[in-house]
Coordinates of C-alpha atoms in Angstrom, one line a residue:
M1 CA 153.0 1.5 36.8
S2 CA 150.9 1.9 40.0
Q3 CA 147.4 3.3 39.9
T4 CA 147.0 7.0 40.6
A5 CA 144.9 7.9 43.7
T6 CA 142.3 10.6 43.5
L7 CA 142.1 10.7 47.3
I8 CA 144.6 9.9 50.0
L9 CA 143.9 9.9 53.8
T10 CA 147.1 9.8 55.8
H11 CA 148.5 10.2 59.4
G12 CA 145.6 8.3 60.9
Q13 CA 144.9 5.1 62.8
I14 CA 143.2 3.1 60.1
H15 CA 141.5 -0.1 61.3
T16 CA 141.0 -1.9 58.0
L17 CA 139.3 -5.1 59.3
D18 CA 141.6 -6.8 56.7
R19 CA 143.2 -9.6 58.5
A20 CA 146.3 -9.5 56.3
N21 CA 146.8 -5.8 57.1
P22 CA 144.7 -4.8 60.1
L23 CA 146.2 -1.4 60.9
A24 CA 147.5 1.2 58.5
E25 CA 148.6 4.8 58.6
A26 CA 147.2 5.8 55.2
V27 CA 144.8 4.8 52.5
A28 CA 144.7 5.5 48.7
I29 CA 141.4 5.7 46.8
A30 CA 140.6 5.8 43.1
D31 CA 137.4 5.1 41.1
G32 CA 135.3 4.6 44.2
K33 CA 137.5 1.8 45.5
I34 CA 140.4 1.2 47.8
V35 CA 143.7 1.1 45.9
A36 CA 145.9 0.3 48.9
T37 CA 146.4 0.8 52.6
G38 CA 149.8 1.0 54.4
S39 CA 152.4 3.4 55.6
H40 CA 152.4 7.1 54.7
D41 CA 155.5 6.6 52.5
R42 CA 154.0 3.7 50.6
I43 CA 150.6 5.3 50.1
M44 CA 152.1 8.6 49.0
S45 CA 153.7 6.8 46.0
F46 CA 150.1 6.7 44.6
A47 CA 149.9 10.5 44.7
A48 CA 150.1 12.6 41.5
E49 CA 149.2 16.1 40.5
G50 CA 145.5 16.6 41.4
T51 CA 145.4 14.0 44.1
Q52 CA 143.5 15.3 47.1
I53 CA 145.5 14.6 50.3
V54 CA 143.8 14.8 53.7
D55 CA 145.8 14.8 56.9
L56 CA 143.8 12.8 59.5
K57 CA 145.8 14.2 62.4
G58 CA 145.7 10.9 64.2
H59 CA 142.0 10.3 64.0
T60 CA 140.7 6.7 64.0
V61 CA 139.3 5.5 60.7
I62 CA 137.0 2.4 60.2
P63 CA 135.1 0.9 57.3
G64 CA 131.8 2.5 56.6
L65 CA 129.0 1.1 58.8
N66 CA 126.2 -0.9 57.1
D67 CA 122.8 -1.3 58.7
S68 CA 121.4 -4.7 57.7
H69 CA 117.9 -3.9 58.8
L70 CA 116.8 -0.2 58.5
H71 CA 113.5 1.1 57.3
L72 CA 115.4 3.7 55.3
I73 CA 112.8 4.6 52.7
R74 CA 109.9 4.9 55.2
G75 CA 112.1 6.7 57.7
G76 CA 113.3 9.1 55.1
L77 CA 109.9 10.1 53.8
N78 CA 108.9 11.1 57.3
Y79 CA 112.1 12.3 58.9
N80 CA 111.4 16.0 58.5
L81 CA 108.0 15.5 60.3
E82 CA 109.4 13.8 63.4
L83 CA 110.8 15.2 66.6
R84 CA 113.5 12.8 67.8
W85 CA 113.9 11.9 71.5
E86 CA 116.9 9.6 70.9
G87 CA 119.5 10.1 73.6
V88 CA 117.6 13.0 75.4
P89 CA 118.7 12.7 79.0
S90 CA 115.6 13.8 80.8
L91 CA 111.8 13.9 80.4
A92 CA 111.8 17.6 81.3
D93 CA 114.1 18.2 78.3
A94 CA 111.9 16.0 76.1
L95 CA 108.7 17.9 77.0
R96 CA 110.4 21.3 76.5
M97 CA 111.4 20.1 73.1
L98 CA 107.8 19.0 72.4
K99 CA 106.3 22.3 73.6
D100 CA 108.8 24.4 71.5
Q101 CA 107.9 22.3 68.4
A102 CA 104.2 22.6 69.1
D103 CA 104.5 26.4 69.2
R104 CA 106.2 26.3 65.8
T105 CA 104.0 23.8 64.1
P106 CA 101.3 25.3 61.9
S107 CA 97.7 23.8 61.7
P108 CA 96.8 21.2 60.6
Q109 CA 100.2 19.6 61.1
W110 CA 101.1 17.3 64.0
V111 CA 104.0 16.9 66.4
R112 CA 105.2 13.4 66.0
V113 CA 107.6 11.6 68.3
V114 CA 108.1 8.2 66.6
G115 CA 110.4 5.8 68.1
G116 CA 114.0 5.6 69.1
W117 CA 113.5 6.3 72.8
S118 CA 112.8 4.6 76.1
E119 CA 111.6 6.0 79.4
F120 CA 114.5 4.3 81.1
Q121 CA 116.9 6.7 79.3
F122 CA 115.3 9.7 81.2
A123 CA 116.6 10.8 84.6
E124 CA 113.0 10.6 85.8
R125 CA 112.7 7.0 84.6
R126 CA 109.1 7.4 83.4
M127 CA 107.0 8.1 80.4
P128 CA 105.2 11.5 79.9
T129 CA 101.6 11.5 81.1
L130 CA 98.7 12.5 79.0
E131 CA 98.2 15.6 81.2
E132 CA 101.8 16.7 80.4
L133 CA 101.2 16.3 76.6
N134 CA 98.0 18.3 76.8
E135 CA 99.8 21.0 78.9
A136 CA 102.8 21.2 76.5
A137 CA 100.6 21.3 73.4
P138 CA 97.0 22.3 74.1
D139 CA 96.1 23.1 70.5
T140 CA 98.5 21.2 68.3
P141 CA 98.0 17.5 67.7
V142 CA 100.7 15.3 69.4
F143 CA 101.3 11.6 68.6
V144 CA 104.0 9.9 70.8
L145 CA 104.9 6.3 69.8
H146 CA 106.4 4.1 72.5
L147 CA 108.2 1.0 71.2
Y148 CA 105.7 -1.6 69.9
D149 CA 103.3 -1.4 72.7
R150 CA 101.4 2.0 72.9
A151 CA 100.9 5.5 71.6
L152 CA 99.9 8.7 73.5
L153 CA 97.7 11.3 71.8
N154 CA 96.8 14.6 73.3
R155 CA 93.3 16.0 73.1
A156 CA 94.0 17.8 69.9
A157 CA 95.2 14.6 68.2
L158 CA 92.2 12.6 69.4
K159 CA 90.0 15.2 67.8
A160 CA 92.1 15.2 64.6
V161 CA 91.8 11.4 64.2
G162 CA 88.1 11.4 65.2
Y163 CA 88.3 8.9 68.1
S164 CA 85.3 9.3 70.4
K165 CA 83.0 7.4 72.8
E166 CA 81.4 5.8 69.8
T167 CA 84.6 4.6 68.1
P168 CA 84.9 0.8 68.5
D169 CA 88.2 -0.8 69.4
P170 CA 89.9 -2.1 66.2
A171 CA 90.8 -5.7 65.9
G172 CA 94.1 -6.2 67.6
G173 CA 94.2 -3.0 69.5
E174 CA 92.6 -1.0 72.4
I175 CA 91.5 2.6 72.7
V176 CA 91.8 3.2 76.5
R177 CA 88.8 4.9 77.9
D178 CA 87.8 6.8 81.1
S179 CA 85.0 5.8 83.4
H180 CA 82.5 7.5 81.0
G181 CA 83.8 5.7 78.0
N182 CA 85.6 8.6 76.4
P183 CA 89.1 7.9 74.9
T184 CA 91.9 9.1 77.2
G185 CA 94.5 9.3 74.5
M186 CA 96.3 6.0 75.2
L187 CA 96.3 3.4 72.5
I188 CA 97.4 -0.1 73.3
A189 CA 98.8 -2.7 70.8
K190 CA 97.2 -6.1 71.3
P191 CA 98.9 -8.2 70.0
N192 CA 100.6 -6.1 67.3
A193 CA 101.1 -2.4 66.5
M194 CA 98.6 -2.0 63.7
I195 CA 96.4 0.3 65.7
L196 CA 99.4 2.5 66.4
Y197 CA 100.5 2.6 62.8
A198 CA 97.0 3.1 61.4
T199 CA 96.5 6.1 63.7
L200 CA 99.8 7.6 62.8
A201 CA 98.9 7.2 59.1
K202 CA 95.9 9.6 59.7
G203 CA 98.3 12.5 60.0
P204 CA 99.2 15.0 57.2
K205 CA 101.9 13.9 54.8
L206 CA 104.6 15.9 53.1
P207 CA 104.2 16.7 49.3
L208 CA 106.6 14.8 47.0
D209 CA 109.2 17.5 46.8
L210 CA 109.5 17.8 50.6
Q211 CA 109.6 14.0 50.9
V212 CA 112.7 14.1 48.7
N213 CA 114.2 16.8 50.9
S214 CA 113.3 14.8 54.0
T215 CA 115.0 11.7 52.6
R216 CA 118.1 13.6 51.8
Q217 CA 118.2 15.0 55.4
F218 CA 117.8 11.5 56.8
M219 CA 120.6 10.2 54.6
R220 CA 122.9 13.1 55.7
E221 CA 122.1 12.3 59.4
L222 CA 123.0 8.7 58.8
N223 CA 126.3 9.8 57.2
R224 CA 126.9 12.0 60.3
L225 CA 126.8 8.8 62.4
G226 CA 129.0 6.8 60.1
L227 CA 126.4 4.9 58.0
T228 CA 127.6 4.5 54.4
S229 CA 125.1 1.7 53.3
A230 CA 121.9 0.1 54.5
I231 CA 119.6 -2.8 53.5
D232 CA 116.1 -1.4 53.6
A233 CA 113.9 -3.8 55.6
G234 CA 111.4 -3.6 52.9
E235 CA 107.7 -3.0 52.4
M236 CA 107.4 -5.7 49.8
L237 CA 105.6 -8.1 52.1
V238 CA 104.4 -11.4 50.6
F239 CA 103.7 -13.3 53.8
S240 CA 102.9 -12.2 57.3
A241 CA 102.4 -13.9 60.6
A242 CA 101.7 -12.4 64.0
D243 CA 105.1 -12.9 65.7
F244 CA 105.6 -9.5 67.2
E245 CA 108.0 -8.2 69.8
D246 CA 105.9 -6.6 72.5
F247 CA 107.2 -7.9 75.8
L248 CA 104.4 -6.2 77.7
Q249 CA 102.1 -8.8 76.1
P250 CA 102.3 -12.7 76.2
R251 CA 104.0 -14.3 73.3
P252 CA 101.6 -14.6 70.4
D253 CA 101.0 -18.1 69.0
L254 CA 101.1 -18.2 65.2
P255 CA 97.8 -19.4 63.7
Q256 CA 97.1 -23.0 62.8
G257 CA 97.6 -23.5 59.1
M258 CA 100.5 -21.0 59.0
E259 CA 102.8 -23.8 57.7
D260 CA 100.7 -24.6 54.7
E261 CA 100.6 -20.9 53.6
L262 CA 104.3 -20.4 54.3
E263 CA 105.2 -23.5 52.4
R264 CA 103.5 -22.3 49.2
V265 CA 105.4 -19.0 49.4
V266 CA 108.8 -20.6 50.2
R267 CA 108.5 -23.2 47.4
H268 CA 107.9 -20.4 44.9
L269 CA 110.9 -18.5 46.1
V270 CA 113.2 -21.5 46.1
E271 CA 112.1 -22.7 42.7
H272 CA 112.9 -19.3 41.2
R273 CA 116.1 -18.9 43.3
W274 CA 114.8 -15.7 44.9
P275 CA 116.6 -14.6 48.1
F276 CA 114.2 -14.0 51.0
R277 CA 114.1 -12.9 54.6
L278 CA 111.6 -13.7 57.4
H279 CA 111.1 -11.6 60.5
A280 CA 110.6 -13.6 63.7
T281 CA 111.2 -12.8 67.3
Y282 CA 110.4 -16.0 69.2
D283 CA 112.1 -19.4 69.0
E284 CA 108.7 -21.1 69.0
S285 CA 107.9 -19.2 65.8
I286 CA 111.3 -19.9 64.3
S287 CA 111.1 -23.6 65.0
R288 CA 107.8 -23.9 63.1
M289 CA 109.2 -21.9 60.2
L290 CA 112.3 -24.0 60.0
D291 CA 110.1 -27.2 59.8
V292 CA 108.7 -25.7 56.6
F293 CA 112.1 -24.7 55.2
E294 CA 113.4 -28.2 55.8
K295 CA 110.4 -29.8 54.2
V296 CA 110.9 -27.7 51.1
N297 CA 114.6 -28.3 51.1
R298 CA 114.0 -32.0 50.9
D299 CA 112.2 -31.5 47.6
I300 CA 113.9 -28.4 46.2
P301 CA 117.4 -28.0 47.8
F302 CA 118.2 -24.5 49.0
N303 CA 121.8 -25.3 47.8
G304 CA 123.3 -21.9 48.6
L305 CA 120.2 -19.8 48.2
H306 CA 120.6 -16.6 50.2
W307 CA 118.0 -16.4 53.0
F308 CA 117.9 -15.2 56.6
F309 CA 115.9 -14.5 59.7
D310 CA 115.6 -11.0 61.1
H311 CA 115.5 -10.4 64.9
A312 CA 115.6 -13.9 66.4
E313 CA 115.9 -12.6 70.0
T314 CA 115.0 -15.9 71.7
I315 CA 116.4 -18.4 69.2
T316 CA 117.9 -21.6 70.8
E317 CA 121.2 -23.2 69.9
R318 CA 119.4 -26.1 68.2
N319 CA 117.6 -23.7 65.9
I320 CA 120.8 -21.8 65.2
E321 CA 122.3 -25.1 64.0
R322 CA 119.2 -25.7 61.8
V323 CA 119.6 -22.2 60.2
K324 CA 123.3 -23.0 59.5
A325 CA 122.4 -26.4 58.0
L326 CA 120.1 -24.6 55.5
G327 CA 122.8 -22.0 54.6
G328 CA 120.9 -19.2 56.3
G329 CA 122.0 -16.1 58.3
I330 CA 120.6 -14.1 61.2
A331 CA 120.3 -10.3 61.1
V332 CA 120.3 -9.0 64.6
Q333 CA 119.1 -5.5 65.8
H334 CA 119.5 -3.6 69.1
R335 CA 115.9 -3.7 70.0
M336 CA 116.8 -5.2 73.4
A337 CA 118.7 -2.0 74.2
F338 CA 115.2 -0.4 74.3
Q339 CA 113.1 -3.3 75.6
G340 CA 115.4 -5.1 77.9
E341 CA 113.7 -3.9 81.1
Y342 CA 110.4 -5.1 79.8
F343 CA 111.8 -8.5 78.8
V344 CA 113.2 -9.0 82.3
D345 CA 109.9 -8.1 83.9
R346 CA 108.2 -10.9 81.9
Y347 CA 110.8 -13.6 81.5
G348 CA 113.4 -12.9 84.2
K349 CA 117.0 -11.9 84.6
E350 CA 118.4 -15.3 83.7
A351 CA 116.5 -15.5 80.4
V352 CA 117.8 -12.1 79.3
K353 CA 121.5 -13.1 79.6
H354 CA 121.5 -14.6 76.0
T355 CA 118.7 -12.6 74.3
P356 CA 119.6 -12.6 71.5
P357 CA 122.5 -15.2 71.7
V358 CA 124.8 -13.3 69.4
A359 CA 128.0 -14.9 70.8
K360 CA 126.5 -18.3 70.3
M361 CA 125.6 -17.5 66.7
L362 CA 129.2 -16.5 66.0
A363 CA 130.5 -19.6 67.7
L364 CA 128.4 -21.8 65.5
D365 CA 129.7 -19.9 62.4
V366 CA 126.4 -18.6 61.2
P367 CA 126.5 -15.4 59.2
V368 CA 125.5 -12.5 61.5
G369 CA 124.9 -8.9 60.5
L370 CA 123.9 -6.0 62.7
G371 CA 121.3 -3.3 62.3
T372 CA 118.8 -1.2 64.2
D373 CA 115.3 -1.8 62.9
A374 CA 114.9 2.0 63.0
T375 CA 113.0 4.3 63.0
R376 CA 109.7 3.5 64.6
V377 CA 111.0 1.5 67.6
A378 CA 114.7 1.6 68.0
S379 CA 117.1 4.4 67.2
Y380 CA 119.0 4.5 63.9
N381 CA 122.2 5.4 65.8
P382 CA 124.7 2.5 65.2
W383 CA 126.8 3.7 68.2
T384 CA 123.9 2.9 70.5
A385 CA 123.9 -0.6 69.0
L386 CA 127.6 -1.0 69.4
Y387 CA 127.5 0.2 73.0
W388 CA 124.8 -2.4 73.6
L389 CA 126.8 -5.2 72.1
V390 CA 130.0 -4.3 73.9
S391 CA 128.6 -3.3 77.3
G392 CA 125.6 -5.6 77.4
R393 CA 123.4 -2.7 78.8
T394 CA 120.2 -1.1 77.8
V395 CA 120.0 2.6 77.0
G396 CA 118.7 2.9 80.5
G397 CA 121.9 1.3 81.9
M398 CA 120.5 -2.0 83.0
A399 CA 123.1 -4.8 82.7
M400 CA 121.7 -7.7 80.7
Y401 CA 124.5 -9.9 79.4
D402 CA 127.2 -11.8 81.1
D403 CA 130.8 -12.0 79.7
A404 CA 129.8 -14.9 77.5
N405 CA 127.4 -12.8 75.4
R406 CA 129.2 -9.5 75.3
L407 CA 131.3 -8.9 72.3
P408 CA 134.9 -7.5 72.0
R409 CA 134.9 -4.2 70.2
D410 CA 136.5 -5.4 67.1
V411 CA 134.1 -8.3 66.7
A412 CA 131.1 -6.0 67.2
L413 CA 132.4 -3.6 64.6
E414 CA 133.0 -6.4 62.1
L415 CA 129.4 -7.4 62.3
W416 CA 128.4 -3.8 61.4
T417 CA 130.6 -3.8 58.4
A418 CA 131.8 -7.0 56.7
G419 CA 129.1 -9.0 58.6
S420 CA 126.3 -7.0 57.2
A421 CA 127.7 -7.2 53.7
W422 CA 126.7 -10.9 53.5
F423 CA 123.1 -10.0 53.8
S424 CA 123.1 -8.1 50.5
S425 CA 125.4 -10.7 48.9
E426 CA 128.2 -8.2 48.8
Q427 CA 130.8 -10.1 50.9
G428 CA 134.2 -9.3 49.6
K429 CA 132.9 -6.1 47.9
K430 CA 132.6 -3.9 51.0
G431 CA 133.0 -4.0 54.8
R432 CA 136.8 -4.0 54.9
L433 CA 139.4 -1.4 53.8
A434 CA 141.3 -3.6 51.4
A435 CA 142.4 -3.2 47.8
G436 CA 139.5 -3.6 45.4
Q437 CA 136.7 -3.1 48.0
L438 CA 134.4 -0.1 47.9
A439 CA 135.9 3.1 49.3
D440 CA 133.3 3.5 52.1
L441 CA 135.0 4.7 55.3
V442 CA 134.4 6.9 58.4
V443 CA 136.8 9.1 60.4
L444 CA 135.6 9.1 64.0
S445 CA 135.2 11.9 66.5
K446 CA 136.7 9.6 69.2
D447 CA 138.8 6.4 69.2
Y448 CA 136.2 3.6 69.4
F449 CA 138.8 1.1 70.5
S450 CA 140.0 3.0 73.6
V451 CA 137.3 5.2 75.0
A452 CA 135.3 4.2 78.0
E453 CA 132.2 2.1 77.2
E454 CA 129.8 4.9 78.1
E455 CA 131.5 7.2 75.6
I456 CA 130.8 4.8 72.7
K457 CA 127.2 6.1 72.6
G458 CA 128.5 9.6 71.8
I459 CA 130.8 8.8 68.9
E460 CA 130.0 10.2 65.5
S461 CA 131.7 10.8 62.2
V462 CA 133.8 13.9 61.4
L463 CA 134.4 12.7 57.9
T464 CA 132.3 10.2 55.9
V465 CA 133.3 8.9 52.5
V466 CA 131.0 6.9 50.3
D467 CA 132.1 5.4 46.9
G468 CA 135.3 7.5 47.3
K469 CA 133.4 10.8 47.7
V470 CA 133.1 12.9 50.8
V471 CA 129.4 13.0 51.8
Y472 CA 129.8 14.5 55.3
A473 CA 132.5 16.5 57.1
A474 CA 132.6 18.5 60.4
G475 CA 135.1 20.1 62.7
H476 CA 138.7 20.1 61.3
F477 CA 137.4 18.5 58.1
S478 CA 134.5 21.1 57.5
P479 CA 136.1 22.6 54.4
L480 CA 135.6 19.2 52.7
A481 CA 131.9 19.1 53.4
P482 CA 129.4 19.0 50.5
P483 CA 127.0 21.9 50.2
P484 CA 124.5 22.0 53.1
I485 CA 120.8 21.0 52.5
P486 CA 118.3 23.6 53.8
V487 CA 115.6 21.9 55.8
L488 CA 112.1 22.1 54.4
P489 CA 109.5 22.9 55.5
E490 CA 110.9 25.7 57.6
W491 CA 108.9 24.6 60.7
S492 CA 110.3 21.1 60.6
P493 CA 111.6 19.7 63.9
V494 CA 114.9 19.0 62.1
V495 CA 115.5 22.8 61.9
K496 CA 116.1 23.0 65.6
V497 CA 116.6 19.4 66.6
P498 CA 118.6 17.8 63.7
G499 CA 118.4 14.2 64.5
H500 CA 119.9 12.3 67.3
Y501 CA 120.5 14.3 70.5
R502 CA 124.0 15.7 70.8
S503 CA 125.2 16.4 74.4
A504 CA 127.8 18.9 73.2
P505 CA 129.4 20.0 69.9
P506 CA 132.8 18.7 69.0
A507 CA 135.5 21.0 70.3
T508 CA 136.7 21.8 66.7
A509 CA 133.3 22.2 65.1
K510 CA 132.4 25.6 63.5
I511 CA 129.5 26.4 65.7
G512 CA 128.6 29.5 63.7
A513 CA 127.8 27.3 60.7
M514 CA 124.7 25.9 62.3
V515 CA 121.4 27.6 61.4
Q516 CA 119.1 25.4 59.3
M517 CA 121.7 23.2 57.8
H518 CA 121.4 19.5 58.8
Q519 CA 125.1 18.7 58.4
C520 CA 125.9 20.7 61.5
C521 CA 127.6 19.3 64.6
G522 CA 126.5 22.2 66.8
S523 CA 123.8 22.9 69.3
C524 CA 120.4 21.5 68.5
G525 CA 118.6 24.4 70.0
V526 CA 117.7 22.8 73.4
H527 CA 121.1 22.8 75.1
G528 CA 120.5 26.0 76.9
H529 CA 118.5 23.8 79.3
Q530 CA 120.2 22.4 82.4
H531 CA 121.2 19.0 81.1
D532 CA 124.4 18.8 83.2
I533 CA 122.5 17.6 86.3
A534 CA 121.2 14.6 84.5
R535 CA 124.3 13.9 82.5
K536 CA 126.6 14.0 85.5
S537 CA 124.4 12.1 87.8
S538 CA 124.7 8.4 88.6
I539 CA 121.4 7.7 86.8
P540 CA 122.1 6.1 83.4
V541 CA 120.8 8.3 81.6
S542 CA 127.7 15.0 44.7
D543 CA 126.2 12.1 43.0
E544 CA 122.7 11.3 44.2
Q545 CA 122.2 8.3 42.0
A546 CA 125.4 6.7 43.2
F547 CA 124.5 7.7 46.8
W548 CA 121.2 5.9 46.6
G549 CA 122.9 2.8 45.1
V550 CA 125.5 2.7 47.9
L551 CA 122.7 2.9 50.5
G552 CA 121.3 -0.3 49.2
C553 CA 117.7 -1.3 48.3
S554 CA 115.1 -3.9 49.2
C555 CA 115.2 -5.8 45.9
F556 CA 115.9 -9.0 47.7
A557 CA 114.0 -8.2 50.9
F558 CA 110.9 -10.4 50.5

């Protein structure tokens, strides 16, 4: 007797990423797992009284996306405090959003713009000036973080953090000053971002109950974009070296003696068979770290121990081979989509063509997973990352990669699903829509496989299923949506700008359902502005415990 399905999705274009059955019309789900995929007639044989049947009406379905490097916990705790500029097409719009939020923000709270944007996405192709921040928010503290390299504070924020003529520059950072020695509001990271993060930490925090609300809002936003799981990049740091991706500064040299310190840590991890990860941007740093790993491996074989590098933008073919020989993987993020212009300025157009060399990693059969490194630098939007991999362009439209380093759409998608599963040791458990794997899947607003490359950036979910349960629904599927979560506090930026910028609501969305509910797909409150000029120009512009579990954790992220 066949298993009875609790949920059936049918009449869709279901891309399973299961090589034995790559395309299906329907999928049956029970007990949080895939029962079967196939034709409508075959899958309906799993239906019984009480089975929920959803007509996909031809929509494209993919496995749930899995971010292998996301600061989910940190991002969630702060999400309701942050005004997001991801995808905003013009600086004029960004400043209007900031002014509106400053007018709504009560004292002593700040307006924070923390990551996920680049000046090259704006029609104006520039950053805001300090004068513009002061004009937009004369009385409310404003903190704007730009990538890894700088932060802009208005006068009210300088006063709030207490930076004055007498404040010394901290180690590894610069407080930019005018001719009289007074801070201007510009903070520069040299060589790392500690000055930026330490300053941000001076701002007010949400109480615990509102941090919970903020985290749930962030998770709902990730579900809206098709994320069904993530590996938290982890705050459980046991070793740190100053290899930091700020392409406005020269490559930092790791300190002498780094190898001895790292060796002690790695020996301990390998002896106890603890999986580990190490963040490294530059090949020079990776080479020295691999020297340590190979030395330890000669005494205590890694022998299948799960470990990997994060980032690895400039890794060479030789070091990719060394990673493979030690059984490691490489978790790649779309940071170059936001910093590509700066990389070209420092290292040249030829060097950027294979930074990072994702196609070469795949050719050498090294495990590769995709992620974002959100939220302080890059955007958490996986479709921005998929656009970057497929088109080879930055969010500002600059072409970086030649044909040899751009990925076919199906390959890029697989790295965001089955590829990322390797990094939490869940290969074979999720990432494909195959019998026995977790029932994590996404119904898309557009067909990822056929839309123009530029349209990939605008794809979102209209139905997200995690562990066999609907966690997000919009448009035609709105009746299936879980109860909305009111945004708290009421002045939160998320009330009016719920997450990543949306150029227009889906045609079938119920616009009247907007208000303060984060699961909307409608207007974010700024679309009354004249965005069309910039958009059309040639300038590139439920079960909470199960839910937490599916989203992953940092238990192996040392």
